[in-house]
Tab-separated table of C-alpha atoms in Angstrom:
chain	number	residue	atom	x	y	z
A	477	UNK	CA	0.000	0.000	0.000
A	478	UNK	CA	3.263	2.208	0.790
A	479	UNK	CA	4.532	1.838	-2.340
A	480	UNK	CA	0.920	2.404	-4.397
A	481	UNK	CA	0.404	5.488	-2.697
A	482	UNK	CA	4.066	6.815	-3.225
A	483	UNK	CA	3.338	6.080	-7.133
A	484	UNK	CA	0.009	8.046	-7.020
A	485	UNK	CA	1.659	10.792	-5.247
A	486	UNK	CA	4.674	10.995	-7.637
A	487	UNK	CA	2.088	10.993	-10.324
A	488	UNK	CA	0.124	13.422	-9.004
A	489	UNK	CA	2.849	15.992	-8.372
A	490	UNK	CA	4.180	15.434	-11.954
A	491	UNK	CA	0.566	16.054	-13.130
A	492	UNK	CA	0.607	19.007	-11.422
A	493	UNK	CA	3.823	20.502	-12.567
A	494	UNK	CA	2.764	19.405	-16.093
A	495	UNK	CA	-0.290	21.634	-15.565
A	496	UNK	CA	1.413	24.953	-14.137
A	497	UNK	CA	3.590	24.455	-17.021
A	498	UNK	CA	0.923	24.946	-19.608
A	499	UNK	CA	-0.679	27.159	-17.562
A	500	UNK	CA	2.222	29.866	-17.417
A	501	UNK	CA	2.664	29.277	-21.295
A	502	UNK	CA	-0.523	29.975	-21.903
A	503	UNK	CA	-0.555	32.911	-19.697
A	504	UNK	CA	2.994	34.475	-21.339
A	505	UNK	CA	2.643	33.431	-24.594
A	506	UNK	CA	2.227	36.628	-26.151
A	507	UNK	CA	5.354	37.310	-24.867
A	508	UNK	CA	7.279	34.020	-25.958
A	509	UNK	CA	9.367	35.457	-28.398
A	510	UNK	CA	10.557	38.144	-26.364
A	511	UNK	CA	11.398	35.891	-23.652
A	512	UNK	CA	12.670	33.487	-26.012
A	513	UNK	CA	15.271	36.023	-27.383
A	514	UNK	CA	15.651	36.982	-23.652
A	515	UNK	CA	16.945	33.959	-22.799
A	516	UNK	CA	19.360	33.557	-25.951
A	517	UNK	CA	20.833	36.848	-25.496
A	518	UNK	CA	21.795	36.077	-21.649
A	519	UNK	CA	23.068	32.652	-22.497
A	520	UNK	CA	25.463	34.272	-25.846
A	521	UNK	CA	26.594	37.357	-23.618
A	522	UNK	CA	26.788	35.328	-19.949
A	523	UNK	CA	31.021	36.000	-20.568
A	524	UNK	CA	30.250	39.783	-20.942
A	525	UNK	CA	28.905	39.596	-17.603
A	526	UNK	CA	31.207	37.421	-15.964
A	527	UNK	CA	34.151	39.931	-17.039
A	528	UNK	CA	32.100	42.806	-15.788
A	529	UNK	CA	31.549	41.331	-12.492
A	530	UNK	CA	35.179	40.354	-11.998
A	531	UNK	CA	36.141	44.021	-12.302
A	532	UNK	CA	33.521	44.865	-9.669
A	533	UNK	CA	33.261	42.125	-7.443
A	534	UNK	CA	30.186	41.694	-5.416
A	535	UNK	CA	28.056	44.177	-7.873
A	536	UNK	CA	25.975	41.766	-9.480
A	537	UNK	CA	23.184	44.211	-10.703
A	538	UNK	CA	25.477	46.741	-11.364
A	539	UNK	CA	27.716	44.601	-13.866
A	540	UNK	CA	24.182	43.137	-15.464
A	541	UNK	CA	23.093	47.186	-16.134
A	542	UNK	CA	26.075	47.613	-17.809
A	543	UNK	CA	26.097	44.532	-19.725
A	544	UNK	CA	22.422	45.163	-21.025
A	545	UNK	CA	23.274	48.741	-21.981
A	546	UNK	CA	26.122	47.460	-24.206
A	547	UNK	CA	23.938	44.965	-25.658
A	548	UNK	CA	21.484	47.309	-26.392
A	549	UNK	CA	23.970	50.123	-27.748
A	550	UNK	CA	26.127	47.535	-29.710
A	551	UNK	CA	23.255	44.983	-30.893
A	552	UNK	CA	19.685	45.893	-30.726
A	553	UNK	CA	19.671	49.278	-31.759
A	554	UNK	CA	21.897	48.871	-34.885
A	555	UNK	CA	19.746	46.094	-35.367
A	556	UNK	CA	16.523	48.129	-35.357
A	557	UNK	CA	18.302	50.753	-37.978
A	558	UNK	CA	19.209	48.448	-40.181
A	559	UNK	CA	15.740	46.628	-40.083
A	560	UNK	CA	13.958	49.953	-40.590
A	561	UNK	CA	16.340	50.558	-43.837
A	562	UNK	CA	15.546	47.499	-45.220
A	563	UNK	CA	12.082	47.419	-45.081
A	564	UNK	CA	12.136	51.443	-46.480
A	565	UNK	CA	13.817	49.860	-49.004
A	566	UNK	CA	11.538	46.834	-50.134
A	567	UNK	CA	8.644	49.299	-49.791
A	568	UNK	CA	10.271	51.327	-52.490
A	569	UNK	CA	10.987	48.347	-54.223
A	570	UNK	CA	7.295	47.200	-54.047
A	571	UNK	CA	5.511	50.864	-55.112
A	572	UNK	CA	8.477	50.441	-58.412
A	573	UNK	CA	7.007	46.944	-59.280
A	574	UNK	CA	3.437	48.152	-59.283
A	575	UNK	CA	4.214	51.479	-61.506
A	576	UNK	CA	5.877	49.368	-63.668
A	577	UNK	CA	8.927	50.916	-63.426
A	578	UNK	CA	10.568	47.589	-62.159
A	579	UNK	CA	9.920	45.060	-64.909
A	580	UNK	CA	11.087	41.569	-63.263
A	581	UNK	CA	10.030	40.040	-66.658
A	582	UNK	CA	11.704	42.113	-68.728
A	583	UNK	CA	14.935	41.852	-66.916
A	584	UNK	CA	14.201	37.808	-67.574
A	585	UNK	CA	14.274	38.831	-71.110
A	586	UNK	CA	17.378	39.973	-71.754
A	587	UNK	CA	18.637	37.344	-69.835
A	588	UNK	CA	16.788	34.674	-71.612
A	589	UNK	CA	17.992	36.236	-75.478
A	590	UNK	CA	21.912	36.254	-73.927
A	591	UNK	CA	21.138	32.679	-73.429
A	592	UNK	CA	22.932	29.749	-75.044
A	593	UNK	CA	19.786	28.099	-77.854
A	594	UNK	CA	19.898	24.801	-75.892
A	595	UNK	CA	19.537	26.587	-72.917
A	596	UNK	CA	16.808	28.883	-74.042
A	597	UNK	CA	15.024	26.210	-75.489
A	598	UNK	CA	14.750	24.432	-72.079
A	599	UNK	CA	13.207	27.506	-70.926
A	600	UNK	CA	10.770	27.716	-73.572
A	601	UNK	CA	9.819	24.140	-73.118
A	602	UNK	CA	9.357	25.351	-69.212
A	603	UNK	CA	6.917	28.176	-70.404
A	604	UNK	CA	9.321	30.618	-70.293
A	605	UNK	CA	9.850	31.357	-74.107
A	606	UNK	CA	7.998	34.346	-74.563
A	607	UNK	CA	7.493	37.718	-72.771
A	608	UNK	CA	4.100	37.676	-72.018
A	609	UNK	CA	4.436	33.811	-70.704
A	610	UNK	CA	7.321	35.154	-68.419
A	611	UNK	CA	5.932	38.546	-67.009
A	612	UNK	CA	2.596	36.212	-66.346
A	613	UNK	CA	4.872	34.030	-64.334
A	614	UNK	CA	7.453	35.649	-62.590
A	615	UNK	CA	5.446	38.941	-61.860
A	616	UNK	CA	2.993	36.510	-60.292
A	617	UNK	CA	5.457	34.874	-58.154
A	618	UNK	CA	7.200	38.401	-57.351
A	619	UNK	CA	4.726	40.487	-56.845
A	620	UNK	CA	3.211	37.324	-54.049
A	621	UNK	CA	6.405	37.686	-52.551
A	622	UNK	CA	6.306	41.811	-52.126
A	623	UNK	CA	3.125	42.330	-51.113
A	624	UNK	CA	3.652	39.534	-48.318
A	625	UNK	CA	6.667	41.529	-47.371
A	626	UNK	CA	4.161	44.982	-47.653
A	627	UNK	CA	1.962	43.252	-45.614
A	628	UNK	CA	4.275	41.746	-42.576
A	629	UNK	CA	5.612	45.866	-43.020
A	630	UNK	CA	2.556	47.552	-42.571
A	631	UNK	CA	1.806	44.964	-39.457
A	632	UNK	CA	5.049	45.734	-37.466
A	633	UNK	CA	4.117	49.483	-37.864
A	634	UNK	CA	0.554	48.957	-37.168
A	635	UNK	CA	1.312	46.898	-33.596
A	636	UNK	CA	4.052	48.856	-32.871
A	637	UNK	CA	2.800	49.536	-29.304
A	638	UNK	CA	3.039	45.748	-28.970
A	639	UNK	CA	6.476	45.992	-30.292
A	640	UNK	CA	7.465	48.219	-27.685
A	641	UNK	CA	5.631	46.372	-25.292
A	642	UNK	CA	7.655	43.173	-26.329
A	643	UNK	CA	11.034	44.688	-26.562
A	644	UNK	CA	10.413	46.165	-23.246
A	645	UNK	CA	10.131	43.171	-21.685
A	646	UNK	CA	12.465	41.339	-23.248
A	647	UNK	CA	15.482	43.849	-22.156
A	648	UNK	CA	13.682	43.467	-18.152
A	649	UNK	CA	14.135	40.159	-18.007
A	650	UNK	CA	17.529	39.773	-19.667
A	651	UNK	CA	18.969	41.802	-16.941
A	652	UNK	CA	17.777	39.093	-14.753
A	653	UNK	CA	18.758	35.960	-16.677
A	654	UNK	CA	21.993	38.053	-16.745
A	655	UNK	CA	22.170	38.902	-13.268
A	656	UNK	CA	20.910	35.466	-11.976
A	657	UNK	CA	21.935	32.692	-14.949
A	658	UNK	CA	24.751	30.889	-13.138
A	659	UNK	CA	22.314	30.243	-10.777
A	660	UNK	CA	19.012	29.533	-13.039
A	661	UNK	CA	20.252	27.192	-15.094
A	662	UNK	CA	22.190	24.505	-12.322
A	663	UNK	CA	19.229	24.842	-11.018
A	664	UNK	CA	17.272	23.746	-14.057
A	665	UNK	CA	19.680	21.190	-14.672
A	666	UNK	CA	18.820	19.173	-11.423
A	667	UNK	CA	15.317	20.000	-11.542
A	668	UNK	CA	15.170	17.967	-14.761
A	669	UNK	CA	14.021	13.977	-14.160
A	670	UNK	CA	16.923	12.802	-16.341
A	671	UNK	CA	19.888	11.253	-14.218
A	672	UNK	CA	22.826	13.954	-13.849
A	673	UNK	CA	25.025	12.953	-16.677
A	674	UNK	CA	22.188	12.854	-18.490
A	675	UNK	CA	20.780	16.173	-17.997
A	676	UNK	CA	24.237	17.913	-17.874
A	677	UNK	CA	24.920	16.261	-21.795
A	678	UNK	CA	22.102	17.826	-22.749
A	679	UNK	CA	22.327	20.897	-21.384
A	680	UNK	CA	25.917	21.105	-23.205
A	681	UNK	CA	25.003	20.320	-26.064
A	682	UNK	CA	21.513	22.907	-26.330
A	683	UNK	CA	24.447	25.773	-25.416
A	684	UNK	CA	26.493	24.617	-27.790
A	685	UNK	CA	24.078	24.905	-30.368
A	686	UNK	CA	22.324	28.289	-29.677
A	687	UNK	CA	25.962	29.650	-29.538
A	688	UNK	CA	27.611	28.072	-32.736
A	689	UNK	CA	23.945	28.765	-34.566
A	690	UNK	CA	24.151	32.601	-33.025
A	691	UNK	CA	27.784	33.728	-32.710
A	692	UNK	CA	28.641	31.155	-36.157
A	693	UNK	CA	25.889	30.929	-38.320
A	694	UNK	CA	24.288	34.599	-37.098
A	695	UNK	CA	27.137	36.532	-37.327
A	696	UNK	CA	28.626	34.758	-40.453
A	697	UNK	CA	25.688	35.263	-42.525
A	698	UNK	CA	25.684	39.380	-41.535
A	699	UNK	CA	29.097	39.523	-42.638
A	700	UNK	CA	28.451	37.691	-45.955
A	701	UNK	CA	25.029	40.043	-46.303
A	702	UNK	CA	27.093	43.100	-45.141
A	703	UNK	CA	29.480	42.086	-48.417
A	704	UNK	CA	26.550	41.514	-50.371
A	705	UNK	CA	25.295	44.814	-49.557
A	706	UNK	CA	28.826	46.326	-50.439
A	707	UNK	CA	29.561	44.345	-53.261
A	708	UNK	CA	26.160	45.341	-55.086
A	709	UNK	CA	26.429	49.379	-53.670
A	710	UNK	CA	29.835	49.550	-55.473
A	711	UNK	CA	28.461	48.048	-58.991
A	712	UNK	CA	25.276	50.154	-59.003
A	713	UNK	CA	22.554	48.707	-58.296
A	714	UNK	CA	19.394	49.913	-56.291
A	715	UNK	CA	18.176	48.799	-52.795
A	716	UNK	CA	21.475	47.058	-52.319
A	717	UNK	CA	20.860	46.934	-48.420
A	718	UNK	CA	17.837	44.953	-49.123
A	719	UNK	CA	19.544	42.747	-51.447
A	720	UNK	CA	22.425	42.098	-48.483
A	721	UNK	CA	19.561	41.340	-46.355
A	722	UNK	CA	18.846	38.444	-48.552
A	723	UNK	CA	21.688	37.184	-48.994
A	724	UNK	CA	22.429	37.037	-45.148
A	725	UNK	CA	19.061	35.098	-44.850
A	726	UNK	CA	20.427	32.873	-47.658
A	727	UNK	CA	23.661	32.358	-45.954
A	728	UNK	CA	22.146	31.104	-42.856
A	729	UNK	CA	20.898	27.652	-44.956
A	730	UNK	CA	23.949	25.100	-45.801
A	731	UNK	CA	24.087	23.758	-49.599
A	732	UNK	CA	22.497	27.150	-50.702
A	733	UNK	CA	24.408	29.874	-49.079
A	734	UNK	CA	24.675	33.125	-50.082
A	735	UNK	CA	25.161	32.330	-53.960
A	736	UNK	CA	21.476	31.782	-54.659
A	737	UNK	CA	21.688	35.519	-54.668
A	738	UNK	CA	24.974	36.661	-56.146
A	739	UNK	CA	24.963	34.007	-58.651
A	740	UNK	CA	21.730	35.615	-60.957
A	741	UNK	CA	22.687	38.931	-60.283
A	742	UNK	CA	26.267	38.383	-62.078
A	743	UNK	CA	24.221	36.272	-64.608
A	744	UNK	CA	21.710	39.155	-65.310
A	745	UNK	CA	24.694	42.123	-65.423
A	746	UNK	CA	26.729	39.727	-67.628
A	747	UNK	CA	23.397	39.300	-70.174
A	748	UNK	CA	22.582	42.859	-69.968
A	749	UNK	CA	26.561	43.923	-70.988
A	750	UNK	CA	27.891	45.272	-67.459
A	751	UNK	CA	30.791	42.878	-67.430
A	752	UNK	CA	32.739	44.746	-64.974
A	753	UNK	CA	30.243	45.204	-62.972
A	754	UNK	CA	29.588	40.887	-63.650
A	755	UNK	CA	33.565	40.409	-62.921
A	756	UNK	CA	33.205	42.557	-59.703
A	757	UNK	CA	30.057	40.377	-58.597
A	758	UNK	CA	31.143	36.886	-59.429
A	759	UNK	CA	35.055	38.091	-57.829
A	760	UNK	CA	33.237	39.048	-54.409
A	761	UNK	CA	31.329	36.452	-54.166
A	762	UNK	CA	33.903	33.660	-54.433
A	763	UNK	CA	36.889	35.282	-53.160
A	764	UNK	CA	35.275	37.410	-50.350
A	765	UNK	CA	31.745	36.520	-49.337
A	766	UNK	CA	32.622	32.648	-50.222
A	767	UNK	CA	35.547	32.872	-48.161
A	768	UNK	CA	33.907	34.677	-45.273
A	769	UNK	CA	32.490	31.638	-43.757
A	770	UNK	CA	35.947	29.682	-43.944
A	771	UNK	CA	37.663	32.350	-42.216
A	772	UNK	CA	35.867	33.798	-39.577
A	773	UNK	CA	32.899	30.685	-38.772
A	774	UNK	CA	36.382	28.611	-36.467
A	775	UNK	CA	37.351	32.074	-34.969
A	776	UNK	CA	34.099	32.722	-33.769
A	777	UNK	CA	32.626	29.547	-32.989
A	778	UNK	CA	35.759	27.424	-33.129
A	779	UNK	CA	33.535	24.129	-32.735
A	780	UNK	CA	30.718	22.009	-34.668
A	781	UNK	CA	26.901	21.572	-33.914
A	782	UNK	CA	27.523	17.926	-34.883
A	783	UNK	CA	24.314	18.002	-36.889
A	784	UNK	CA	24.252	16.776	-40.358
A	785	UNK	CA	24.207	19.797	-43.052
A	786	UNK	CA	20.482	18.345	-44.582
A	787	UNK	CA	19.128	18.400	-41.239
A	788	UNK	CA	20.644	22.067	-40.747
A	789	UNK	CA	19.133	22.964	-43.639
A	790	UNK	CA	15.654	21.370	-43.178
A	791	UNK	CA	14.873	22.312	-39.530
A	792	UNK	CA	16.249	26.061	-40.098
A	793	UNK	CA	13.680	26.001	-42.923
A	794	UNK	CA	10.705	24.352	-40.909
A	795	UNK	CA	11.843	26.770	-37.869
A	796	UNK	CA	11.441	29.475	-39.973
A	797	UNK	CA	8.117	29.026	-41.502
A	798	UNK	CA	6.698	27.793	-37.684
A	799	UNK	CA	8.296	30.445	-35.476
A	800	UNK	CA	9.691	33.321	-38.242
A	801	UNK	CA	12.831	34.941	-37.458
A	802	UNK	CA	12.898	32.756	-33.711
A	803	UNK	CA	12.949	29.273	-35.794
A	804	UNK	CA	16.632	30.206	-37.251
A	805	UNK	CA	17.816	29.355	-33.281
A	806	UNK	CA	14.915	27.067	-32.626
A	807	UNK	CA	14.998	24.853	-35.487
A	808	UNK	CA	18.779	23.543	-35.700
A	809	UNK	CA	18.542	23.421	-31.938
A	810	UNK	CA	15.118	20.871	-32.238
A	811	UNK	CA	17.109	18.458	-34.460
A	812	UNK	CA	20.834	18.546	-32.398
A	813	UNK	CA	18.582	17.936	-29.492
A	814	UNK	CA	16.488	15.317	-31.205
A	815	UNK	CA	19.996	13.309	-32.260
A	816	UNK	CA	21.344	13.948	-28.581
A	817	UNK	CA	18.388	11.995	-27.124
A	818	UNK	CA	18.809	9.642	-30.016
A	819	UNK	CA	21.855	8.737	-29.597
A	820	UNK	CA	21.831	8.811	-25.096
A	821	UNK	CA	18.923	5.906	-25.520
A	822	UNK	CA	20.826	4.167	-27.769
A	823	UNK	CA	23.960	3.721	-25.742
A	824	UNK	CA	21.969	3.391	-22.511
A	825	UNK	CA	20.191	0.338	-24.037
A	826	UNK	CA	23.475	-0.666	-25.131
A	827	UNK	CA	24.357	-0.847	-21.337
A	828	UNK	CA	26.811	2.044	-21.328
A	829	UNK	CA	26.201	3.871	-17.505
A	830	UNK	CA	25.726	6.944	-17.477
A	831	UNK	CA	29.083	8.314	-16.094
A	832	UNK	CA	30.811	6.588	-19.199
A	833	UNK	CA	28.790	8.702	-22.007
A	834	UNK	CA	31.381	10.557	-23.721
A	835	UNK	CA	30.835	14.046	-23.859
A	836	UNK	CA	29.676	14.822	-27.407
A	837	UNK	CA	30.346	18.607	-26.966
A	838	UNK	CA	31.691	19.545	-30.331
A	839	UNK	CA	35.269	20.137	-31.180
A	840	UNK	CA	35.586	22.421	-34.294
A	841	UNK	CA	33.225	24.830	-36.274
């Protein structure tokens, strides 16, 4: 009977901490991607802090002021500049496509005339032979694209008390996670009901990820996009900061990168008779923004994710489409958490105890 009721009671308590669970999602949820970002932004700048609170010992709140302030100075608000650029930008781009005095079809055109005949052929056989077949087509898909982007524009100015609202709290409680982390997330840690080693391996590897996917993959792909941007200023053409934008977006998926971009807009300059301005492209592109990854991805990370490029590629995709800009973290850091469990379960039922699971942290970027 002793042991019955001990299971009912376990059960019960984990039925109740199941329910406040849902219950305080449910009641912050508006607020889940600020806290979301909140909690990212303590765990990437938790050094900051530490070196700010060795210089003043003992000043805990003090050190976490100053490390939000620099965050804010340093990250957000260049962050919110840029953002507003960019969508000025593709709101100029979108009022040119619907006076007509951006023709995305035409601009196919000449490309498709400068064309090889096999190639152009192809395209023909694709529907893409003639003018009006193209500028049905692409203008279609386009002008989907911009006023989706009009749209998501005009929301983010319309809610922008919520914004504010958001952002508000996300900078509150980052000074807390800041202030209070080394002690948060121990605690976490043995809360969990995984065995220690367990729990710890896991815990390793979900910081490893959100930092190599932030401080590698984040910052990589705004250097590449910051090149872009550069690269396409210098050669002429218009709403190059939007066009960086993309490409940093681009650069964030493995096997694409930031050459889905680059690539037909050296194409289109070399059809239309810019070849220096071509040369310049296709020269940045492999020599700088090709090479940016290489070069600074080990200095800044200087460590893998140990998840498979495909799966990088498909979960930053699904994380996108489910969470927006959130499921670039969210999404890699499902599936390395997903092959973490994976691969514990297999090695426990393999007999391994837990103290002899290697650590799988990773070793290189």
């Amino acid at each position: 009977m002793a042991v019955n009721r001990t299971r009912v009671e376990n059960g019960g308590l984990i039925l109740y901490v199941l329910l406040a669970t849902i219950a305080l999602i449910a009641v912050v949820f508006s607020f889940i991607g600020a806290l979301l970002w909140a909690a990212l932004a303590a765990l990437l700048f938790q050094p900051l802090y530490r070196w700010l609170l060795n210089r003043w010992p003992n000043r805990r709140n003090t050190a976490a002021a100053v490390a939000l302030l620099i965050i804010t100075v340093a990250v957000v608000i260049p962050a919110l500049v840029i953002a507003s650029l960019v969508v000025d930008q593709a709101a100029g781009v979108y009022t040119q496509m619907r006076s007509g005095q951006i023709n995305f079809a035409a601009y196919f055109q000449q490309v498709h005339d400068a064309l090889p005949r096999r190639l152009q052929r192809l395209l023909d056989g694709a529907g893409f032979g003639s003018f009006e077949r193209a500028q049905a087509q692409i203008s279609q898909a386009v002008g989907s694209s911009a006023s989706t982007l009009a749209r998501q524009a005009f929301s983010i100015g319309a809610n922008a008390a919520s914004f504010l609202l958001a952002f508000g709290v996300g900078l509150y409680v980052t000074f807390f996670l800041l202030r209070d982390g080394d002690r948060i997330g121990p605690a976490v840690i043995a809360a969990l009901p995984l065995e220690p080693a367990t729990a710890q391996r896991i815990a390793d590897k979900f910081v490893a990820v959100v930092r190599a996917t932030i401080k590698g993959s984040g910052v990589v792909a705004l250097v590449q996009g910051a090149l872009g941007a550069a690269t396409f200023w210098i050669v002429g053409l218009p709403a190059a900061l939007l066009w960086g934008m993309l490409m940093a977006i681009a650069a964030l998926l493995p096997a694409i990168g930031p050459a889905i971009i680059w690539a037909p807009v050296a194409i289109y300059l070399l059809a239309t008779g810019a070849i220096w301005q071509a040369a310049v492209v296709v020269a940045s592109g492999v020599l700088v923004i090709g090479l940016a990854d290489n070069v600074l991805r080990p200095i800044l990370v200087g460590r893998d994710t140990g998840i498979p490029d495909w799966l990088v590629l498909v979960t930053t995709l699904g994380g996108i489409d489910l969470l927006g800009l959130s499921g670039i973290v969210i999404g890699p850091l499902a599936g390395a958490l997903f092959i973490t469990g994976w691969q514990i379960l297999t090695e426990q039922r393999r007999g391994a105890a837990p103290a002899e699971i290697a650590d799988d942290r990773p070793t290189r970027s």
